[in-house]
mmCIF file of C-alpha atoms in Angstrom:
data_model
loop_
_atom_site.group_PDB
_atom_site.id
_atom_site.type_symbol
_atom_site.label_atom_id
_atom_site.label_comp_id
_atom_site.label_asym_id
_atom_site.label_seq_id
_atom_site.Cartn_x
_atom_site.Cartn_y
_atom_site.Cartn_z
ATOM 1 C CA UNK A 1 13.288 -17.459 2.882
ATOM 2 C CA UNK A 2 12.741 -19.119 -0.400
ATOM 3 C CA UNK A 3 12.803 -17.856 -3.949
ATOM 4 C CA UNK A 4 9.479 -19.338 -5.890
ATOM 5 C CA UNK A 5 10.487 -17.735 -9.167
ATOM 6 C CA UNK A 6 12.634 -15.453 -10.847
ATOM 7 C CA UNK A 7 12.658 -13.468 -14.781
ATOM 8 C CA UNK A 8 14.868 -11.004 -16.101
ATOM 9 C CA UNK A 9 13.204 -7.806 -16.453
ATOM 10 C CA UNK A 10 14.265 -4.569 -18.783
ATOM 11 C CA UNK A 11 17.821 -5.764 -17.144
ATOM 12 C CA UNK A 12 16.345 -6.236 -13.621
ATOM 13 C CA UNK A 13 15.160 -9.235 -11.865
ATOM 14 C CA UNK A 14 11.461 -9.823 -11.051
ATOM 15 C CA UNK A 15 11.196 -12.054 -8.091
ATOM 16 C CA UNK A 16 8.632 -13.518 -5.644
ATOM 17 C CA UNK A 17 9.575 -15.003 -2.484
ATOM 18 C CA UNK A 18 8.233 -17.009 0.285
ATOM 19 C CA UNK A 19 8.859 -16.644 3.861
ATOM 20 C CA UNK A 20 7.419 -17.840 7.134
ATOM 21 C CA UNK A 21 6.226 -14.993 9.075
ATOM 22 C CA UNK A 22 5.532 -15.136 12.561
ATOM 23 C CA UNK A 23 3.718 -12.106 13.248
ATOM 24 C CA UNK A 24 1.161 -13.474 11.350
ATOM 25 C CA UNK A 25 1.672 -17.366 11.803
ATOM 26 C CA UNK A 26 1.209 -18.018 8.431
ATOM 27 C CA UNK A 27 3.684 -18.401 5.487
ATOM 28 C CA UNK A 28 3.961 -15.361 3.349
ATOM 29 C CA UNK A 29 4.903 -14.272 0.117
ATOM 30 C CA UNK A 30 5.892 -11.071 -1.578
ATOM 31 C CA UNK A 31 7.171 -9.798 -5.023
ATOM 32 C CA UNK A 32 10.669 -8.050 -5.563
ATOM 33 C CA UNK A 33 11.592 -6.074 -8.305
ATOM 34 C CA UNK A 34 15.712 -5.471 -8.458
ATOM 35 C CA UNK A 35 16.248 -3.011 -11.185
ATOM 36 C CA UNK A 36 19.625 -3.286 -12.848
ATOM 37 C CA UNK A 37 22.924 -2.519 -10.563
ATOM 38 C CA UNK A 38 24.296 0.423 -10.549
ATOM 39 C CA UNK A 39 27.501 2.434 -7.897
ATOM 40 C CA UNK A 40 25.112 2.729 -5.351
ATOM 41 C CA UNK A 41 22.123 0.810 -3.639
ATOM 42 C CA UNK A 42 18.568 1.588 -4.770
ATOM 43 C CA UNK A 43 16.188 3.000 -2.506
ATOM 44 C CA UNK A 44 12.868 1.052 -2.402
ATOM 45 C CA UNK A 45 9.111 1.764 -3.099
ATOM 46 C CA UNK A 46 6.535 -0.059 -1.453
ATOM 47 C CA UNK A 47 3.565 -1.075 -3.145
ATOM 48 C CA UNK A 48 0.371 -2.221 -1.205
ATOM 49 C CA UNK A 49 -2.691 -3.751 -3.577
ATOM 50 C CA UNK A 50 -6.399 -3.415 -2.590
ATOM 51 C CA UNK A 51 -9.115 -5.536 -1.952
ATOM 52 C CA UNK A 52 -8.995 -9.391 -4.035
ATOM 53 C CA UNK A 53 -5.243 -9.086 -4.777
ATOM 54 C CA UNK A 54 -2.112 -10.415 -3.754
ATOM 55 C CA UNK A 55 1.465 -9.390 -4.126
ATOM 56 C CA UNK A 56 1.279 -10.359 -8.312
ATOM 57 C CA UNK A 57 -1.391 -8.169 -9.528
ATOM 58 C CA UNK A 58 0.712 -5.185 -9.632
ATOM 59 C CA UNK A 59 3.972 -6.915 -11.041
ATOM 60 C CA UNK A 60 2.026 -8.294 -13.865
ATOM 61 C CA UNK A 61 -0.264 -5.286 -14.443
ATOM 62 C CA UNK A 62 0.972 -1.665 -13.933
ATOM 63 C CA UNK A 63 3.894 -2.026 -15.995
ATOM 64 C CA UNK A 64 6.472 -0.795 -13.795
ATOM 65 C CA UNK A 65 9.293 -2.161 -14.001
ATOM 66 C CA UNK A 66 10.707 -0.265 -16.792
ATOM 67 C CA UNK A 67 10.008 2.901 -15.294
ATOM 68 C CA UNK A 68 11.326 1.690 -12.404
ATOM 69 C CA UNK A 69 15.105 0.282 -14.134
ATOM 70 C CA UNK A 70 15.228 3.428 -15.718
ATOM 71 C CA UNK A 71 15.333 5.099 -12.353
ATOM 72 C CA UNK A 72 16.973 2.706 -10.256
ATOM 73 C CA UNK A 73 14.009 2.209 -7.901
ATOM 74 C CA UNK A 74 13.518 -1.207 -6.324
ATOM 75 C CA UNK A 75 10.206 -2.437 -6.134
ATOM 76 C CA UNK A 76 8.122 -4.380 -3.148
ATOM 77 C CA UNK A 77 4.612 -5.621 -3.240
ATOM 78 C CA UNK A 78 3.608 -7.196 -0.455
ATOM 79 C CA UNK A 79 0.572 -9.619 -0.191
ATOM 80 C CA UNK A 80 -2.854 -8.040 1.363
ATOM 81 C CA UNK A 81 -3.761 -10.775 4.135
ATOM 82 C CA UNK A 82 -2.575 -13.691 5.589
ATOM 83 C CA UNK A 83 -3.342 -16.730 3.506
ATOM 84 C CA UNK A 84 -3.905 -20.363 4.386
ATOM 85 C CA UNK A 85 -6.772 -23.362 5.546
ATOM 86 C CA UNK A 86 -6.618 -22.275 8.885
ATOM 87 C CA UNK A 87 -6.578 -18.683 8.677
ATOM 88 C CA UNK A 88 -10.393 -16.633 8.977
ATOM 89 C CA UNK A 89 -11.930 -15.963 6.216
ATOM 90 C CA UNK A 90 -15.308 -14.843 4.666
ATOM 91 C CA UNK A 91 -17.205 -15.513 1.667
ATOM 92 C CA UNK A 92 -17.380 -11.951 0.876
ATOM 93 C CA UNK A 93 -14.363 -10.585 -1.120
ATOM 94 C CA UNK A 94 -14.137 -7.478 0.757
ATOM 95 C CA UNK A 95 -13.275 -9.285 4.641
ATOM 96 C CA UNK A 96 -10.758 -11.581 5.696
ATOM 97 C CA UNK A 97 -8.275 -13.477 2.893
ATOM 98 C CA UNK A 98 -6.953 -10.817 0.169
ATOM 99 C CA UNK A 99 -8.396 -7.904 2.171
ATOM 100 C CA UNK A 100 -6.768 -7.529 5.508
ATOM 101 C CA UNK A 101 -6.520 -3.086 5.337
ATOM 102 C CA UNK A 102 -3.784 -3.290 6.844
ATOM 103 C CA UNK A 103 -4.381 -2.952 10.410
ATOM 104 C CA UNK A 104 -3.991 -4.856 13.504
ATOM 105 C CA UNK A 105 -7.058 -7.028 14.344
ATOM 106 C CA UNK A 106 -8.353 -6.599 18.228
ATOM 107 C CA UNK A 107 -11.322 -8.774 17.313
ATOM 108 C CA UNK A 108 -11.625 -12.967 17.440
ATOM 109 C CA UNK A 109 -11.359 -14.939 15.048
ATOM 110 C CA UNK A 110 -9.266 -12.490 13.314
ATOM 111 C CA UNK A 111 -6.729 -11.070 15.758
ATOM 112 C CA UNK A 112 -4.530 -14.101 16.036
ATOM 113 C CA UNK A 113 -3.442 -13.988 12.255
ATOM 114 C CA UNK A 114 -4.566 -10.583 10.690
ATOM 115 C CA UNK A 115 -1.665 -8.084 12.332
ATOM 116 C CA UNK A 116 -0.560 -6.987 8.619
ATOM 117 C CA UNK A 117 0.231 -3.390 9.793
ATOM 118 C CA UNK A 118 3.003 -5.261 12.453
ATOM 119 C CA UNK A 119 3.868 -7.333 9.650
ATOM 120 C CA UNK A 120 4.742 -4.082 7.372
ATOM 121 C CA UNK A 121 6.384 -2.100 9.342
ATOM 122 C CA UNK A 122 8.772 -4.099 11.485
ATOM 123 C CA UNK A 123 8.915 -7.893 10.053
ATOM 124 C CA UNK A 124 9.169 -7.731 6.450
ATOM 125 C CA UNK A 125 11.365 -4.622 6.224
ATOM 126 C CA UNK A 126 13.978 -6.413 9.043
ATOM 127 C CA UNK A 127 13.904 -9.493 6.601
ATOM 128 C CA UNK A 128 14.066 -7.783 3.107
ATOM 129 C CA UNK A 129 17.234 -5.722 4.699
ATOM 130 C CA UNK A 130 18.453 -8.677 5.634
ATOM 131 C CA UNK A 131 18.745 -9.951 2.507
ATOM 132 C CA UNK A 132 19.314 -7.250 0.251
ATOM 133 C CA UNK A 133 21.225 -4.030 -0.126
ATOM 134 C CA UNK A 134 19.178 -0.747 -0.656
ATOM 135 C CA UNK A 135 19.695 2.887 0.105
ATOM 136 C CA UNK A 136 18.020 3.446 2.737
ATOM 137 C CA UNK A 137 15.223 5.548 1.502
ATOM 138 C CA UNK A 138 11.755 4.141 1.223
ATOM 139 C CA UNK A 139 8.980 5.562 -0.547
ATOM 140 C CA UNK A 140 4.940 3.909 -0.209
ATOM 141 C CA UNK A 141 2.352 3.978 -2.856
ATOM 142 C CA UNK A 142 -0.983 2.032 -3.555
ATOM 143 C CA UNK A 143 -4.104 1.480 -4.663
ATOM 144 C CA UNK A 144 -7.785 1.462 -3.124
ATOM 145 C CA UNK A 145 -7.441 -0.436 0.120
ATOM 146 C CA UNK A 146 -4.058 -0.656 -0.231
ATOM 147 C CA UNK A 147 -4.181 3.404 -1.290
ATOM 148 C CA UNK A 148 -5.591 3.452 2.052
ATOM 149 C CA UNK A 149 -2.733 1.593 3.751
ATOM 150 C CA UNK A 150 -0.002 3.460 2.479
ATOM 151 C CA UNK A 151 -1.267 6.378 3.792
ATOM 152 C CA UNK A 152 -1.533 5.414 7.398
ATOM 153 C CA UNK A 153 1.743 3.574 6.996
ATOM 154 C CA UNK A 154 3.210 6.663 6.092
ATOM 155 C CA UNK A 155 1.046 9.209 8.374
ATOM 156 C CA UNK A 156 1.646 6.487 11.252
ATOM 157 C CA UNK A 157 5.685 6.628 10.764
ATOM 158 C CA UNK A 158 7.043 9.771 10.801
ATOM 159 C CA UNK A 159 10.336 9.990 9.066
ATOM 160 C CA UNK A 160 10.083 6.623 7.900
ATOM 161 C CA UNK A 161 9.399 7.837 4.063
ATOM 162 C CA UNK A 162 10.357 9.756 1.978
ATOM 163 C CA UNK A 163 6.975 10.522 0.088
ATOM 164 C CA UNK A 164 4.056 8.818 -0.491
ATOM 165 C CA UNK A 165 1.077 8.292 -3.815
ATOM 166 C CA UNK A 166 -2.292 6.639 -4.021
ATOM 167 C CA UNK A 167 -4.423 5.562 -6.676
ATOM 168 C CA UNK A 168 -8.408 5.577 -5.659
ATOM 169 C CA UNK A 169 -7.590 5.303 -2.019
ATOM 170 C CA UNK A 170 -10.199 4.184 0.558
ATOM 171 C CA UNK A 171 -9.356 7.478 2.259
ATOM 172 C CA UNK A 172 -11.644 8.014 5.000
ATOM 173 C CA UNK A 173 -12.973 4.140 5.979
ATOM 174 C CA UNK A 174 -14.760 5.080 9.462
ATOM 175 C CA UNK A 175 -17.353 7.038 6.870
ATOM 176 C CA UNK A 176 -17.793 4.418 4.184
ATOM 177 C CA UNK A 177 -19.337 1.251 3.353
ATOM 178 C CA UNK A 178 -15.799 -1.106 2.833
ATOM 179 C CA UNK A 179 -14.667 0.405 6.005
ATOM 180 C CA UNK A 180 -17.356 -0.024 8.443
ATOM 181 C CA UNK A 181 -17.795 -3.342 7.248
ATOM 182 C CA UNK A 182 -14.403 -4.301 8.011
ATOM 183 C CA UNK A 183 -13.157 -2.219 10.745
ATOM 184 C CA UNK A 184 -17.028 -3.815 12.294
ATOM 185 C CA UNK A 185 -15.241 -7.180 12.232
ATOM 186 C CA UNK A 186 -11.564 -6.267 13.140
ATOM 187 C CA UNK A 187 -11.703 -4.033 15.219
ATOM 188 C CA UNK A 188 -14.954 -4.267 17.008
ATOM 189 C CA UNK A 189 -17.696 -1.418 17.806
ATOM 190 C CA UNK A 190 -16.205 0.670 19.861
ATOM 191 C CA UNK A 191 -15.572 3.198 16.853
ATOM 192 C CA UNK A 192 -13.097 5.836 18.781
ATOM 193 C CA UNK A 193 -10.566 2.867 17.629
ATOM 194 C CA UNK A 194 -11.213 3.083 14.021
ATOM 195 C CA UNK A 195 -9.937 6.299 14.290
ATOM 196 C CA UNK A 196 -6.164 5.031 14.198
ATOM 197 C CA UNK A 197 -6.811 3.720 11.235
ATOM 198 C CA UNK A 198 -8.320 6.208 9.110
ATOM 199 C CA UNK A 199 -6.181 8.131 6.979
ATOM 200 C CA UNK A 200 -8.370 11.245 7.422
ATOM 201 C CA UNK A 201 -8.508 10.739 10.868
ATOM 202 C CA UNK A 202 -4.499 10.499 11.207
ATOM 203 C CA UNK A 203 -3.430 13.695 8.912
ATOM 204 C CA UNK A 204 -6.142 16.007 10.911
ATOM 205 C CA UNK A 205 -3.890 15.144 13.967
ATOM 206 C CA UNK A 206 -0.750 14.604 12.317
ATOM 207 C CA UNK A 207 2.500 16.248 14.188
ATOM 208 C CA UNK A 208 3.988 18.455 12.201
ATOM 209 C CA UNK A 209 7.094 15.880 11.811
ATOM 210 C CA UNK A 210 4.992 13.170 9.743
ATOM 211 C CA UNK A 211 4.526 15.712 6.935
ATOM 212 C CA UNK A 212 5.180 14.395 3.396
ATOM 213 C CA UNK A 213 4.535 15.389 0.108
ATOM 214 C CA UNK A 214 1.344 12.963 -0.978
ATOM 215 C CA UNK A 215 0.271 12.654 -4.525
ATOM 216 C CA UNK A 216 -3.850 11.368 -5.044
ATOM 217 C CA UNK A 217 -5.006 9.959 -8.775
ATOM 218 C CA UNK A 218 -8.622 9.698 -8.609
ATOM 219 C CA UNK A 219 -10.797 8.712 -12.098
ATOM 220 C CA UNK A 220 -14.259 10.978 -12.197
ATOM 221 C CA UNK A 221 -15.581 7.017 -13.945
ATOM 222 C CA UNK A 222 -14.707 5.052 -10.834
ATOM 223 C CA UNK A 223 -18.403 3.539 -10.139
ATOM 224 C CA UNK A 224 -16.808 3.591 -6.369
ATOM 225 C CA UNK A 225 -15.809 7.006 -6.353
ATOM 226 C CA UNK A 226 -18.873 8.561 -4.264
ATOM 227 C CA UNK A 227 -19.828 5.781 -2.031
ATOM 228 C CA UNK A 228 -16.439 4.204 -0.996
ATOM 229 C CA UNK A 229 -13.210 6.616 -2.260
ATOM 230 C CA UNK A 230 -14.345 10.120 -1.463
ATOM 231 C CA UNK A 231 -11.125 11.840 -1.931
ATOM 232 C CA UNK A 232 -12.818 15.517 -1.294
ATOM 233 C CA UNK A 233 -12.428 14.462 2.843
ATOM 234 C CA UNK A 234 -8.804 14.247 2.137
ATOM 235 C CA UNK A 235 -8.439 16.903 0.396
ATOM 236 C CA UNK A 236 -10.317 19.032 3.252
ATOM 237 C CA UNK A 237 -7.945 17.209 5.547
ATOM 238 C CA UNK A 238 -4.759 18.574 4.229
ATOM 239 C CA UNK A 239 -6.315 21.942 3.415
ATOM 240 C CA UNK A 240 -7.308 22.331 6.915
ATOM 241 C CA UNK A 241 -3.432 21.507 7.539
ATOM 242 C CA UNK A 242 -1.426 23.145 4.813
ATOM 243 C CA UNK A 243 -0.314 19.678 4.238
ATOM 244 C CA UNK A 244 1.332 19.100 0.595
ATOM 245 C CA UNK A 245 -1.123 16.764 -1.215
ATOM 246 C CA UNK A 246 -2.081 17.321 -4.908
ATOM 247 C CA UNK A 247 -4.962 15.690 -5.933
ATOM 248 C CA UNK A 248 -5.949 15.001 -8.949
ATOM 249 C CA UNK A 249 -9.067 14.035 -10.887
ATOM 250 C CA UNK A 250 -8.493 12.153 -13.549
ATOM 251 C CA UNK A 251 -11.476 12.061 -16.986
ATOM 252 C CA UNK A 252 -12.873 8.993 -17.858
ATOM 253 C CA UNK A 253 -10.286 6.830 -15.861
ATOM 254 C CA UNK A 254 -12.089 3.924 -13.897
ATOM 255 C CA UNK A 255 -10.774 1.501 -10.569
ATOM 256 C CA UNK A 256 -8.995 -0.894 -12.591
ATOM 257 C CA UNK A 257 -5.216 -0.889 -13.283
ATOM 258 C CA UNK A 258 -5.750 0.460 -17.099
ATOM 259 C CA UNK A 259 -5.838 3.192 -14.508
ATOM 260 C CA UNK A 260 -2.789 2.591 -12.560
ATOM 261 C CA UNK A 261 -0.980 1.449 -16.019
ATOM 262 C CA UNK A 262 -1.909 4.998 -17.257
ATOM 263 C CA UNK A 263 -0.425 7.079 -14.435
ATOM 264 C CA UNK A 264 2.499 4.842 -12.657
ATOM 265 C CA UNK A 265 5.304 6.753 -14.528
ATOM 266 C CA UNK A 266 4.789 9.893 -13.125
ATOM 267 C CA UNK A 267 3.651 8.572 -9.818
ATOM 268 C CA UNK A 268 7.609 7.235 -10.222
ATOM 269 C CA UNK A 269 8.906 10.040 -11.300
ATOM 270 C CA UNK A 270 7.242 11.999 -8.381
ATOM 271 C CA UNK A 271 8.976 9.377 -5.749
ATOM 272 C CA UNK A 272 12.181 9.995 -7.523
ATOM 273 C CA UNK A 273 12.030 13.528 -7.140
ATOM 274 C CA UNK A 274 12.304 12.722 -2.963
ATOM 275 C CA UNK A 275 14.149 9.160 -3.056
ATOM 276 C CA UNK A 276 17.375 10.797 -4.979
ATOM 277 C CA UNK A 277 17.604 14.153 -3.201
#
């Protein structure tokens, strides 16, 4: 593992690393924010971008990491897709590099490399514990497709964290335009698969041991908001359930991370409420 860069941060350290990963046979990198030492080990919250971004956007857009040293949270952000020459790809910005949703690819060409939901949950936690000290507790958060991921990540792990927050999450792909199109090319046609993958899908037939509390920002301005987000079947989801999501709709906010920037304190404050008990 190499460090590519690091900067002092409101008395943390902002870091991005590079690492070869062989789940996805392609080198990888990811962002790491340490906030500043204290007795004990931070826990850690996960944060997985949407479509177009890599493991950056967040570190130099939501502003954070102050929120986050005042706390004592360690940060992760992960890249979205494999990268590289000779990994698939597509000229469309919403399949292949920068928008892998986080699944596990069934389909050629993209099955050899695009396994990102392997790569999450057993290869880059083993290394980052490898390396650092944290608490143990692990929180996951995101935004649009990567909304989308950190719910199944969290839906698909029982136990594994403590609580979990979206912004604009691609909620319920199987029914929508970005999901069809990519779940079409990952996963093939047979759509009872899809269903694994869909975060709608997974609560409806959660066990009763995956339950989490779940926190949903949504702006009423997003120009996606009726054709690709579609919270509502969510929040039908959990009613359905008596499963403890709040959702909330959020005036004149659009998809972009003035958005995120606006809300990630209390969506920080919310994981600290479950990382610290």
């Amino acid at each position: 593992m190499e460090k590519i860069e690091e900067h002092r941060c409101f008395g943390g350290l902002m870091q991005r690393w590079r690492h070869p990963s062989t789940t996805l046979g392609c080198p990888m990198t990811f962002s790491l924010f340490l906030p500043p030492a204290r007795e004990s080990a931070p826990p850690l919250l996960w944060w997985l971008s949407g479509l177009t971004c890599n493991d950056e956007n967040f570190t130099t857009k939501a502003g954070a990491q102050r929120m986050a040293a005042e706390l004592g949270i360690a940060l992760i952000m992960p890249d979205t897709s494999p990268r590289g020459e000779s990994i698939a790809n597509d000229a469309s910005y919403d399949l292949g590099q920068g928008a892998g949703f986080y699944l596990n690819a069934s389909e050629p060409p993209w099955a050899i490399h695009y396994r990102m939901y392997d790569y999450l949950r057993d290869e880059l936690p083993a290394l980052v514990n490898s390396h650092f000290t944290f608490s143990g507790k692990q929180a996951i958060a995101g935004h649009s497709m990567g909304g989308h991921g950190a719910l199944i990540m969290a839906l698909k792990n029982p136990g594994r964290f403590c609580s979990v927050s979206a912004f604009a999450p691609i909620v319920n792909p199987c029914q929508v335009p970005w999901g069809q199109k990519a779940f079409s090319a990952y996963l093939g046609a047979d759509e009872t698969t899809w269903r694994e993958w869909d975060s709608c899908e997974l609560l409806a037939n959660a066990p009763d041991e995956a339950r989490l509390p779940m926190l949903v920002d949504q702006g009423d301005a997003d120009t996606f908001l009726a054709e690709q987000l579609q919270p509502a079947q969510l929040a039908e989801a959990a009613r359905s359930r008596d499963w403890p999501l709040e959702l909330r709709i959020q005036h004149g906010y659009d998809h972009s991370y003035y958005f995120i920037a606006s809300f990630i304190e209390e969506h920080l404050r919310f994981h600290a409420g479950y990382l610290f008990k």
